[in-house]
Short mmCIF file of C-alpha atoms in Angstrom, two decimals:
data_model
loop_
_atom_site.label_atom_id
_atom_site.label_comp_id
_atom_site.label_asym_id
_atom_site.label_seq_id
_atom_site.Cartn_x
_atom_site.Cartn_y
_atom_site.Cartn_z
CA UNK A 18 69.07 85.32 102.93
CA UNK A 19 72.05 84.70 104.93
CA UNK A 20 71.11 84.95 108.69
CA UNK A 21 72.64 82.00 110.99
CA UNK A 22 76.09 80.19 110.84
CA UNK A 23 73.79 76.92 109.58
CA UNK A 24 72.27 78.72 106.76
CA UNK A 25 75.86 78.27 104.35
CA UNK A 26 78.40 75.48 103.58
CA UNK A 27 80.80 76.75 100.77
CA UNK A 28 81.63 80.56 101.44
CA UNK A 29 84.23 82.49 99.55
CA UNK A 30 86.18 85.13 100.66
CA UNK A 31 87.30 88.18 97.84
CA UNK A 32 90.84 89.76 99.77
CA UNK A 33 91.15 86.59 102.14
CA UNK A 34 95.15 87.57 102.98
CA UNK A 35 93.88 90.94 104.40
CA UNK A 36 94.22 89.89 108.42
CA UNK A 37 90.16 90.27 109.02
CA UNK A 38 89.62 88.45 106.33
CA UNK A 39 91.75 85.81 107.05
CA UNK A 40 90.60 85.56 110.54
CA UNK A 41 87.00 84.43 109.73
CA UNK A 42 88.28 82.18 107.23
CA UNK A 43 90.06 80.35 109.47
CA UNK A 44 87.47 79.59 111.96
CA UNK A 45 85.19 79.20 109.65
CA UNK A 46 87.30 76.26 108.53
CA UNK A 47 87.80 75.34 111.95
CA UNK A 48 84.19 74.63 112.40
CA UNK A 49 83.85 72.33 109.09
CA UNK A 50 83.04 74.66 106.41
CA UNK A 51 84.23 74.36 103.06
CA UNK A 52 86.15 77.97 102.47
CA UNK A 53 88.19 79.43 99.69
CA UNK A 54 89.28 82.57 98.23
CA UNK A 55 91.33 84.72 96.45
CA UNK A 56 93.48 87.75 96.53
CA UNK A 57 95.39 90.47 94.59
CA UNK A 58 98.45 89.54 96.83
CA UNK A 59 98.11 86.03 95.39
CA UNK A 60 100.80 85.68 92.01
CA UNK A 61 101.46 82.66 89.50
CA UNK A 62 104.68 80.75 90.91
CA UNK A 63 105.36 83.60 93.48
CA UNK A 64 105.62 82.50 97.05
CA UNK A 65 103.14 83.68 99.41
CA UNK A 66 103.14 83.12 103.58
CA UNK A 67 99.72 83.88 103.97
CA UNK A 68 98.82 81.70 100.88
CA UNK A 69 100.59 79.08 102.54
CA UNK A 70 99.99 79.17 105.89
CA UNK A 71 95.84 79.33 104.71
CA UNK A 72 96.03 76.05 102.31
CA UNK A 73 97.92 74.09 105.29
CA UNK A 74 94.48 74.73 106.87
CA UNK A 75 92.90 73.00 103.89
CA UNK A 76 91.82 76.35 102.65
CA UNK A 77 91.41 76.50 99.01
CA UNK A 78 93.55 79.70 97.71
CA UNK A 79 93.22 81.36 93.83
CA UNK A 80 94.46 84.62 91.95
CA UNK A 81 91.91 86.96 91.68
CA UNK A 82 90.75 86.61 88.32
CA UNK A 83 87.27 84.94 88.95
CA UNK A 84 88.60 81.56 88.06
CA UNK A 85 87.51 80.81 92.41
CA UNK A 86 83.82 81.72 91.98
CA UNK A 87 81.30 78.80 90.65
CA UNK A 88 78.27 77.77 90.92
CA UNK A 89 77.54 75.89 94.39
CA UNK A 90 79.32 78.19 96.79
CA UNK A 91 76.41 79.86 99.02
CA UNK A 92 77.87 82.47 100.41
CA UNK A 93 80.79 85.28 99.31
CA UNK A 94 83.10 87.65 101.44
CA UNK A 95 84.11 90.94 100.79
CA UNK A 96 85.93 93.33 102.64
CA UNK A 97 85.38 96.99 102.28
CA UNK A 98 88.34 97.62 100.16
CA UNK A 99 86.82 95.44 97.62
CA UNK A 100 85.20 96.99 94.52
CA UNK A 101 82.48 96.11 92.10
CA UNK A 102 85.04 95.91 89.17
CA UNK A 103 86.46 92.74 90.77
CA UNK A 104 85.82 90.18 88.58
CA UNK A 105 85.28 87.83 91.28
CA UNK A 106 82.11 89.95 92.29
CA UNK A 107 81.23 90.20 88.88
CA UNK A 108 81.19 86.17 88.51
CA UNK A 109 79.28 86.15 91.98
CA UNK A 110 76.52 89.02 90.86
CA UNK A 111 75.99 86.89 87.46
CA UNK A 112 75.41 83.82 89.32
CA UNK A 113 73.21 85.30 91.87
CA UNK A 114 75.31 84.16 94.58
CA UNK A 115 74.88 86.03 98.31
CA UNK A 116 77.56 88.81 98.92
CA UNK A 117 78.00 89.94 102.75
CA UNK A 118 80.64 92.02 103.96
CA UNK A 119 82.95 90.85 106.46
CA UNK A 120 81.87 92.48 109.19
CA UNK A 121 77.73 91.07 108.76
CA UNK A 122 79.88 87.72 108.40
CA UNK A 123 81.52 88.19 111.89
CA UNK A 124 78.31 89.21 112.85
CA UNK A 125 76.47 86.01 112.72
CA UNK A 126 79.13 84.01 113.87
CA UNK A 127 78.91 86.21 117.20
CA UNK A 128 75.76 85.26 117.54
CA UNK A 129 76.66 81.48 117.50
CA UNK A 130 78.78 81.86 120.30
CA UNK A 131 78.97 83.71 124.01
CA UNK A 132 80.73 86.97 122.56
CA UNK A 133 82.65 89.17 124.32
CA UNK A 134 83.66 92.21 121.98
CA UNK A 135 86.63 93.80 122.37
CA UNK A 136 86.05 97.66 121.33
CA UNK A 137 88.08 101.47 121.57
CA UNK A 138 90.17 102.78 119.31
CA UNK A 139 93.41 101.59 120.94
CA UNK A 140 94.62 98.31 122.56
CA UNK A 141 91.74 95.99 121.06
CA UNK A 142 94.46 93.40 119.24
CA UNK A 143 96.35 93.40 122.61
CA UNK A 144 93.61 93.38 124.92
CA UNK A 145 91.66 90.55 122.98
CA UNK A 146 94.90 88.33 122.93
CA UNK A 147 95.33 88.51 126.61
CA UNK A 148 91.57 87.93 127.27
CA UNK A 149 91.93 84.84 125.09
CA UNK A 150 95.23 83.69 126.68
CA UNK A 151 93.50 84.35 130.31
CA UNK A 152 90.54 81.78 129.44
CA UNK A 153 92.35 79.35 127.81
CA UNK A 154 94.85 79.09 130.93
CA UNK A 155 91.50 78.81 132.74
CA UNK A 156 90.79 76.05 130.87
CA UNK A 157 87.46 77.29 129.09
CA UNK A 158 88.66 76.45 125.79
CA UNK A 159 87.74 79.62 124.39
CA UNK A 160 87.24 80.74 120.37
CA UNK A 161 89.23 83.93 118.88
CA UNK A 162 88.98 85.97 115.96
CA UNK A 163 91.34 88.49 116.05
CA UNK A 164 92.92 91.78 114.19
CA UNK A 165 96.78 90.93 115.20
CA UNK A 166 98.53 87.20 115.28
CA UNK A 167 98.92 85.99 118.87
CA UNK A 168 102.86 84.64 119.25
CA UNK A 169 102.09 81.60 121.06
CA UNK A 170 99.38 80.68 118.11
CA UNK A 171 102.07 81.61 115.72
CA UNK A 172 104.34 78.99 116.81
CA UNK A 173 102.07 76.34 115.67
CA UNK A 174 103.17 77.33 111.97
CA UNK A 175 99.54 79.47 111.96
CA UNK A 176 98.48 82.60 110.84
CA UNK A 177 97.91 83.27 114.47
CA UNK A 178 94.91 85.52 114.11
CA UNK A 179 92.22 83.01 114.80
CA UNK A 180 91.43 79.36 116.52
CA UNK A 181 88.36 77.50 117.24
CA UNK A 182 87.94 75.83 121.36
CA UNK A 183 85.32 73.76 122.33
CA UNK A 184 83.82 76.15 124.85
CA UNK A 185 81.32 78.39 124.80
CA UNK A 186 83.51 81.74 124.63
CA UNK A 187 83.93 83.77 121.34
CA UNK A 188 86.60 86.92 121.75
CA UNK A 189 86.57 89.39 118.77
CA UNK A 190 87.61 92.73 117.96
CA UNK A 191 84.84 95.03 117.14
CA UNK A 192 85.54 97.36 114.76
CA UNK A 193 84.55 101.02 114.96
CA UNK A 194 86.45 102.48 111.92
CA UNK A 195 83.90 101.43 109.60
CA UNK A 196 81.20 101.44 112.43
CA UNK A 197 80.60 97.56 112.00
CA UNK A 198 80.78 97.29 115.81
CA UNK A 199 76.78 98.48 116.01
CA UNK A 200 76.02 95.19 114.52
CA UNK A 201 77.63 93.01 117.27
CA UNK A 202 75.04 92.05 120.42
CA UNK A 203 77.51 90.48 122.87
CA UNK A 204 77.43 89.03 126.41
CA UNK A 205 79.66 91.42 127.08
CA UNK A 206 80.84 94.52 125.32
CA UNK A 207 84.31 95.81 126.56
CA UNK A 208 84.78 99.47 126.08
CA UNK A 209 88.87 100.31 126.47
CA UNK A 210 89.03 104.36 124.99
CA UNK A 211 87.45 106.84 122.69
CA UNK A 212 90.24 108.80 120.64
CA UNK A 213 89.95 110.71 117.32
CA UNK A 214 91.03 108.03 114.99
CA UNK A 215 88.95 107.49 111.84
CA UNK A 216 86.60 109.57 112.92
CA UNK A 217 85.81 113.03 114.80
CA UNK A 218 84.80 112.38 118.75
CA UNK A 219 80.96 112.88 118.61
CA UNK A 220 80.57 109.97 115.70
CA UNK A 221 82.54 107.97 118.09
CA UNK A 222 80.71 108.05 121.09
CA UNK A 223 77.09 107.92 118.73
CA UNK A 224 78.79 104.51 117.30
CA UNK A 225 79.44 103.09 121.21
CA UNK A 226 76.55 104.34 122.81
CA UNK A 227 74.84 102.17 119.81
CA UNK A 228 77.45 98.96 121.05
CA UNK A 229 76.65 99.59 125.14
CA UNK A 230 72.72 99.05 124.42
CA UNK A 231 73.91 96.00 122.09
CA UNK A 232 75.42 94.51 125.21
CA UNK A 233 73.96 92.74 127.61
CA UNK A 234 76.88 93.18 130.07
CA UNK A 235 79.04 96.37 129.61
CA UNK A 236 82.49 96.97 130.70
CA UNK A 237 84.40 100.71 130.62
CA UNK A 238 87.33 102.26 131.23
CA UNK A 239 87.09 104.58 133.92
CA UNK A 240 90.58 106.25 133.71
CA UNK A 241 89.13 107.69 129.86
CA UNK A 242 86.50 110.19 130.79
CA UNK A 243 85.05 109.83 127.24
CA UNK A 244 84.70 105.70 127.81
CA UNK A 245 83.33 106.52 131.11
CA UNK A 246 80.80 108.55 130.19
CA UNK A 247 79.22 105.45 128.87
CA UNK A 248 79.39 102.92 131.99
CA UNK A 249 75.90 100.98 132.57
CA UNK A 250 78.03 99.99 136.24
CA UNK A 251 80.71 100.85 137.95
CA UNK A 252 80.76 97.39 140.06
CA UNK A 253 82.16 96.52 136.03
CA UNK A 254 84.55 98.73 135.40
CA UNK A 255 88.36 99.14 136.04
CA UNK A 256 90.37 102.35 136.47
CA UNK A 257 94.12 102.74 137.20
CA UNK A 258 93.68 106.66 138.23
CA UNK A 259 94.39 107.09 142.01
CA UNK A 260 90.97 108.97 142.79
CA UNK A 261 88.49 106.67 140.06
CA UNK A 262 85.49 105.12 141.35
CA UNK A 263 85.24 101.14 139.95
CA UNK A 264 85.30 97.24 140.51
CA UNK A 265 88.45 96.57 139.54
CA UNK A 266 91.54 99.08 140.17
CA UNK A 267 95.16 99.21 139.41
CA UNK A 268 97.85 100.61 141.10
CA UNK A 269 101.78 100.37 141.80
CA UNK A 270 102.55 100.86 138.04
CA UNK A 271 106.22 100.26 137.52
CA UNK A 272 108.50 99.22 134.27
CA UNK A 273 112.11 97.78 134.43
CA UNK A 274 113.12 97.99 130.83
CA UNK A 275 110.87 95.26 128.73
CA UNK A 276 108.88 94.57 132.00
CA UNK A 277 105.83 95.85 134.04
CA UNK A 278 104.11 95.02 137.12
CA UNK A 279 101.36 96.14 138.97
CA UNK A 280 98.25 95.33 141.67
CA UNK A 281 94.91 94.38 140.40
CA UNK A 282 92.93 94.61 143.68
CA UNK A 283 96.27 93.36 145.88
CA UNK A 284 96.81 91.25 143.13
CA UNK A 285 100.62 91.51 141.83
CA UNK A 286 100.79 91.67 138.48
CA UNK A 287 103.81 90.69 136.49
CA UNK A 288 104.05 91.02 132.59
CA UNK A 289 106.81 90.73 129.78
CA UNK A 290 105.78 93.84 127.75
CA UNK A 291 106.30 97.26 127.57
CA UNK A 292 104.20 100.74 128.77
CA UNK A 293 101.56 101.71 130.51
CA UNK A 294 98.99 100.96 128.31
CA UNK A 295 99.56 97.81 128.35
CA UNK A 296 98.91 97.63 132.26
CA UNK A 297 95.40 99.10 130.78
CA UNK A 298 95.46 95.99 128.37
CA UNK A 299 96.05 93.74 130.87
CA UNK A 300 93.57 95.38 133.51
CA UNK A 301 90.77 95.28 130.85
CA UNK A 302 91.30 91.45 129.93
CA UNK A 303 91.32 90.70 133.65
CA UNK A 304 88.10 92.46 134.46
CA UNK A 305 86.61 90.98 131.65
CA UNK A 306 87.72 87.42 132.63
CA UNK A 307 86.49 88.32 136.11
CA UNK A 308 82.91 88.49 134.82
CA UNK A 309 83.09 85.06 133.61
CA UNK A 310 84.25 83.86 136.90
CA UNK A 311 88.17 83.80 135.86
CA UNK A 312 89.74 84.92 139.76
CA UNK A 313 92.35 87.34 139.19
CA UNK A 314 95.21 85.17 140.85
CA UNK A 315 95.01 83.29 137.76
CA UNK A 316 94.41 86.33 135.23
CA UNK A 317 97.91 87.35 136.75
CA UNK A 318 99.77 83.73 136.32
CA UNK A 319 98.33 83.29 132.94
CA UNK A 320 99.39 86.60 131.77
CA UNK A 321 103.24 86.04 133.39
CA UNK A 322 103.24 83.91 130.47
CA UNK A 323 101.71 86.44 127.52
CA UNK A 324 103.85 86.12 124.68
CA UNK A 325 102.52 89.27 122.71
CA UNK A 326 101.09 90.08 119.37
CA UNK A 327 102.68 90.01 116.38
CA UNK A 328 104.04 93.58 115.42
CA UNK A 329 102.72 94.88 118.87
CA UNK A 330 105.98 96.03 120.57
CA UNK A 331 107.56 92.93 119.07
CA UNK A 332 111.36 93.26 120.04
CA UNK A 333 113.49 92.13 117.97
CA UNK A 334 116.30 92.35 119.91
CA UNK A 335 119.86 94.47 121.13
CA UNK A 336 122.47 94.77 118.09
CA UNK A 337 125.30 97.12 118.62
CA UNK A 338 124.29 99.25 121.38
CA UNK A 339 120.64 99.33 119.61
CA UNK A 340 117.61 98.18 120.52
CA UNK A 341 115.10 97.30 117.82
CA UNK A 342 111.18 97.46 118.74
CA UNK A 343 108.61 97.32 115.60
CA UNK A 344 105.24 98.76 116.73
CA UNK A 345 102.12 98.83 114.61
CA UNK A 346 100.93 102.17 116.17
CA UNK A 347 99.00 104.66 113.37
CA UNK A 348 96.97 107.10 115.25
CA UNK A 349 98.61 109.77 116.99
CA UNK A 350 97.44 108.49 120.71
CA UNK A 351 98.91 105.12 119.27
CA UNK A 352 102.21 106.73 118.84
CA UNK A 353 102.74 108.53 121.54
CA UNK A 354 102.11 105.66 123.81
CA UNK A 355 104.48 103.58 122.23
CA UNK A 356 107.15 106.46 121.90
CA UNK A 357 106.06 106.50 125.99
CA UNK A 358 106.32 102.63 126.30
CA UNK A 359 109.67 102.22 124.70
CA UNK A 360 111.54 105.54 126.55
CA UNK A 361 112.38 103.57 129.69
CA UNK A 362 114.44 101.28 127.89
CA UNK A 363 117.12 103.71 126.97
CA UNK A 364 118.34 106.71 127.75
CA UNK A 365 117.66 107.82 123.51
CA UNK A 366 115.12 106.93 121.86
CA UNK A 367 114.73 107.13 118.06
CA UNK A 368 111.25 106.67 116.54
CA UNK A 369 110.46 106.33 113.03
CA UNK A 370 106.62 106.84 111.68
CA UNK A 371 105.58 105.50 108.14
CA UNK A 372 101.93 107.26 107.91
CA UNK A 373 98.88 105.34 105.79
CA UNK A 374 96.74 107.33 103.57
CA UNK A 375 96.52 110.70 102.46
CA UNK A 376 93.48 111.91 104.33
CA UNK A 377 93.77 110.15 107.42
CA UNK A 378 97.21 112.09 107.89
CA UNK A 379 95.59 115.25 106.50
CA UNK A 380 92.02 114.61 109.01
CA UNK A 381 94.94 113.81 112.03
CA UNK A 382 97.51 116.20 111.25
CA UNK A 383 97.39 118.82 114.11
CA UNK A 384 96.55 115.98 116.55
CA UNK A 385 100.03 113.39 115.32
CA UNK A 386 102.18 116.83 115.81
CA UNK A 387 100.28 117.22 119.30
CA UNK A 388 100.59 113.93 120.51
CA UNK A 389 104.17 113.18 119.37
CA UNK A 390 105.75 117.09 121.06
CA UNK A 391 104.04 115.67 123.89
CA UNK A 392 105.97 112.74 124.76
CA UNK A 393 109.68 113.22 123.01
CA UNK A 394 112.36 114.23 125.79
CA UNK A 395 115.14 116.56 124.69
CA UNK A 396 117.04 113.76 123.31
CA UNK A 397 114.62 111.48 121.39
CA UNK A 398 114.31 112.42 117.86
CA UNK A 399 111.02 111.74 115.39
CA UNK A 400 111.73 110.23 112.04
CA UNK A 401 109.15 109.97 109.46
CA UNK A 402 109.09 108.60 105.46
CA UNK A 403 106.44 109.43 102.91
CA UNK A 404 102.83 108.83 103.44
CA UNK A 405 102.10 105.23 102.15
CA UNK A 406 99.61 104.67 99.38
CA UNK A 407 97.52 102.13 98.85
CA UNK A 408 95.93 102.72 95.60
CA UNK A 409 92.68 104.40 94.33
CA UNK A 410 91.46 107.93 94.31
CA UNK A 411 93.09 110.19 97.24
CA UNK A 412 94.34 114.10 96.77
CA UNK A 413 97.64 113.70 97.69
CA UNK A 414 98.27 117.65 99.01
CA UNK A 415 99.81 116.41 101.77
CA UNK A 416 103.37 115.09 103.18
CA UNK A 417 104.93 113.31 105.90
CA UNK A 418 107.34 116.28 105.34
CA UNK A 419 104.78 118.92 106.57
CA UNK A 420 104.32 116.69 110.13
CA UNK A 421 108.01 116.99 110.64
CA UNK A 422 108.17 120.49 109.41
CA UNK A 423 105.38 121.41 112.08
CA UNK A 424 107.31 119.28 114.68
CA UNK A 425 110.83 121.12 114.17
CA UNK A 426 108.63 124.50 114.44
CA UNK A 427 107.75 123.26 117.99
CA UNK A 428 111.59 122.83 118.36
CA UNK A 429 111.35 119.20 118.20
CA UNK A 430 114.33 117.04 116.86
CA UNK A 431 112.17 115.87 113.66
CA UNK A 432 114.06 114.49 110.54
CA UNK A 433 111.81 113.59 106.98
CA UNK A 434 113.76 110.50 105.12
CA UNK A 435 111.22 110.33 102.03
CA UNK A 436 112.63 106.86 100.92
CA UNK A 437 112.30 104.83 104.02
CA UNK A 438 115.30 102.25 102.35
CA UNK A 439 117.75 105.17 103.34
CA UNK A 440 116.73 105.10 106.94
CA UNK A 441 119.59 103.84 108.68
CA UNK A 442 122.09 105.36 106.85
CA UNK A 443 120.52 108.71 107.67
CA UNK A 444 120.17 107.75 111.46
CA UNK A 445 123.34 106.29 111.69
CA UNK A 446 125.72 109.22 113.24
CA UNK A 447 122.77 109.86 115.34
CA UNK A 448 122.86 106.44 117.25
CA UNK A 449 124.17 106.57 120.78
CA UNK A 450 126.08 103.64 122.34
CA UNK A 451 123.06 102.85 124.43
CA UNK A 452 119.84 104.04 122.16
CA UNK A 453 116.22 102.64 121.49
CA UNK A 454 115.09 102.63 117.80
CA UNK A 455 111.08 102.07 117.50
CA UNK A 456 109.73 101.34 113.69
CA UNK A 457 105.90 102.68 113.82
CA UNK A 458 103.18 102.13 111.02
CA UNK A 459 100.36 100.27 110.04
CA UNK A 460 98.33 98.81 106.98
CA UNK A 461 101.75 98.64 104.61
CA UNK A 462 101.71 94.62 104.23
CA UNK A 463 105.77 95.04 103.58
CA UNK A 464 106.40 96.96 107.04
CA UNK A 465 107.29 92.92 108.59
CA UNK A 466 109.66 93.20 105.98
CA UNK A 467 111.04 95.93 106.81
CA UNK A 468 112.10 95.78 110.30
CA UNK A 469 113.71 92.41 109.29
CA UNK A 470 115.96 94.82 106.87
CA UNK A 471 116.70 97.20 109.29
CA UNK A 472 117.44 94.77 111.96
CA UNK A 473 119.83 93.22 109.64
CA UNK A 474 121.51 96.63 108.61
CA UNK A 475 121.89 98.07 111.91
#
């Protein structure tokens, strides 16, 4: 039984390119454990980043064919998307070897470490990365195991999802879409929203109330009333609503173009990023950092220096008239705050929404139409290309088309361009000298891909 960090050497992980996945394996390396594993991504004399970037770790990489799993390894890896017809699990059950899921494996590592959890259904990538920058500008030498690649991590020639300090400080997203975060018991759980995602609202706030008693120190956001509702102290919190009660407040919100500012407690804050929530990114990690004795004066000059997330508002840059911004927003509160975030930019703004899975889009439906009327002004326009499917059983009585047909009813400027390949040929007479075009989608490993195509056909 599998129940401290010390209890395994050799631990294989089944799906190790999926970005959780690769995460743990990387610290786990980065600690001195012996860590392989395979991947149905992973093809004979076919070049592979993530294949690469994991064996310059010393990480030992194999096609998923079972030919990975032998006797000796003590512990195997599996994500949720794994299933028992893998033959690596079949190789692992014959040989009675230990199979965890990834989440029970992030699990005990938490408890190796001082933990702070990063949980909500938005902003936990983001808010985790500038946590993690804050304390290591602090110089606490802090631990990360992220969803997202941090940029300045990234420009070692890494992954950029995980690294191992020497301090005592472990940041990691918790999870609530498979309601893995009830197994975390942190020093402090951080608590940013509560939004119909992957589940309805009352699961939600069951599967948080569960990760507030897990915590021994709890932090909310004030400005959500649902995330509120769950605050064990206020002296904790942070707001950025002009009549909230809490311990840390923002105010003065302002963006100018790809820049925001704002006071933390008459602290000016200055950031290279984009939107609003990412002031509420920002004025979670600093809150946080407060309660490990991190003053905000130098919260605010570590985060002048944030370099972002990878696919998080990641701007690629102005090309004839255009700007190009690839986002990896999915749900619809996602999307509308990036459609918000990028607006001040330009005067036009075209977004473009590539939605995963056939019942997510059918459970979020009304809400994505909802959300995304909300926030358009008369001029933006909402793009969207067919659902993107992953493989195995779904019902697929659903379109991307229907969204857009239930946007245009609400008189919306909504355009369905099934093949997204024939995207900016179809936008093209409909870019303005001066115009914003944001890519938006999630879980499609070719979507990095893709804005590096449309970037190089605008």
């Amino acid at each position: 039984m599998i129940q401290s960090i010390n209890d395994f050497n050799r631990v294989f992980f089944i799906g190790i390119a999926g970005t959780g996945m690769s995460a743990i394996a990387q610290y786990l390396q980065g600690i001195g454990k012996e860590v392989g594993g395979s991947d149905r991504y992973f093809h004979p004399d076919e070049p592979n980043d993530t294949k690469t970037k994991l064996e310059a770790e010393g990480i030992h990489c194999f096609l998923q064919d079972g030919s990975g799993i032998e006797a000796g390894i003590d512990l195997v890896v599996v994500s949720t998307a794994v299933e028992e017809t893998v033959p690596e699990v079949i190789k692992t059950r014959s040989l009675n070897i230990p199979i965890i899921k990834r989440s029970e494996l992030l699990a005990i590592i938490a408890q190796s470490k001082k933990t702070i959890a990063v949980g909500g259904t938005s902003g936990k990538s983001t808010t985790s990365a500038m946590l993690f920058d804050i304390l290591q500008y602090a110089g606490m030498r802090p631990s990360i195991i992220s969803g997202a690649g941090l940029v300045s991590i990234i420009r070692e020639g890494k992954i950029g999802n995980a690294k191992v300090g020497t301090g005592d400080w472990l940041v990691i997203e918790a999870d609530e879409s498979d309601g893995s975060i009830v197994q975390y018991h942190p020093e402090i759980g951080l608590l940013l929203n509560v939004d119909k995602d992957h589940k309805e609202i009352d699961v939600l706030i069951d599967i948080f109330k569960t990760f507030q008693q897990n915590s021994r120190q709890f932090v909310v956001n004030q400005s959500h009333p649902l995330a509120a509702s769950l605050s064990t102290d206020l002296n904790n919190d942070f707001c950025h609503h002009q009549h909230c009660e809490a311990g840390f407040i923002a105010t003065d919100f302002a963006q100018q173009g790809l820049q925001i500012s704002f006071n933390l407690n008459n602290t000016p804050f200055h950031l290279q990023v984009v939107g609003r929530h990412n002031m509420e990114n920002a004025l979670a990690a600093a809150t946080v950092a407060a309660l490990t004795g991190v003053d905000l004066s130098t919260s605010a000059e570590a985060l002048q220096h944030y370099e972002g997330i990878y696919r998080r508002h990641q701007v690629w840059g102005q090309k004839n008239g255009v700007w190009l911004i690839d986002d990896y927003a999915h749900n619809p509160a996602k999307c509308a705050a990036s459609i918000e975030a990028c607006q001040p930019i330009a005067p036009k703004l075209i977004a473009w929404f590539q939605p995963h899975g056939y019942g997510p889009t059918r459970f979020l439906r009304a809400d994505f139409v909802t959300e995304i009327a909300r926030v358009l002004r008369p001029n933006d326009e909402i793009w969207m290309s067919e659902i993107f499917y992953a493989g195995g059983t779904a019902t697929k009585d659903i379109s991307a088309n229907d969204l857009i047909n239930d946007l245009q009813a609400l008189g919306k400027n909504a355009y369905f361009t099934e093949h997204r390949s024939d995207l900016v040929s179809d936008i093209r007479s409909h870019i303005t000298e001066n115009c914003c075009l944001l890519l938006m989608g999630a879980r499609d490993p070719s979507l990095e891909h893709f804005a590096e195509e449309v970037w190089n056909a605008l």
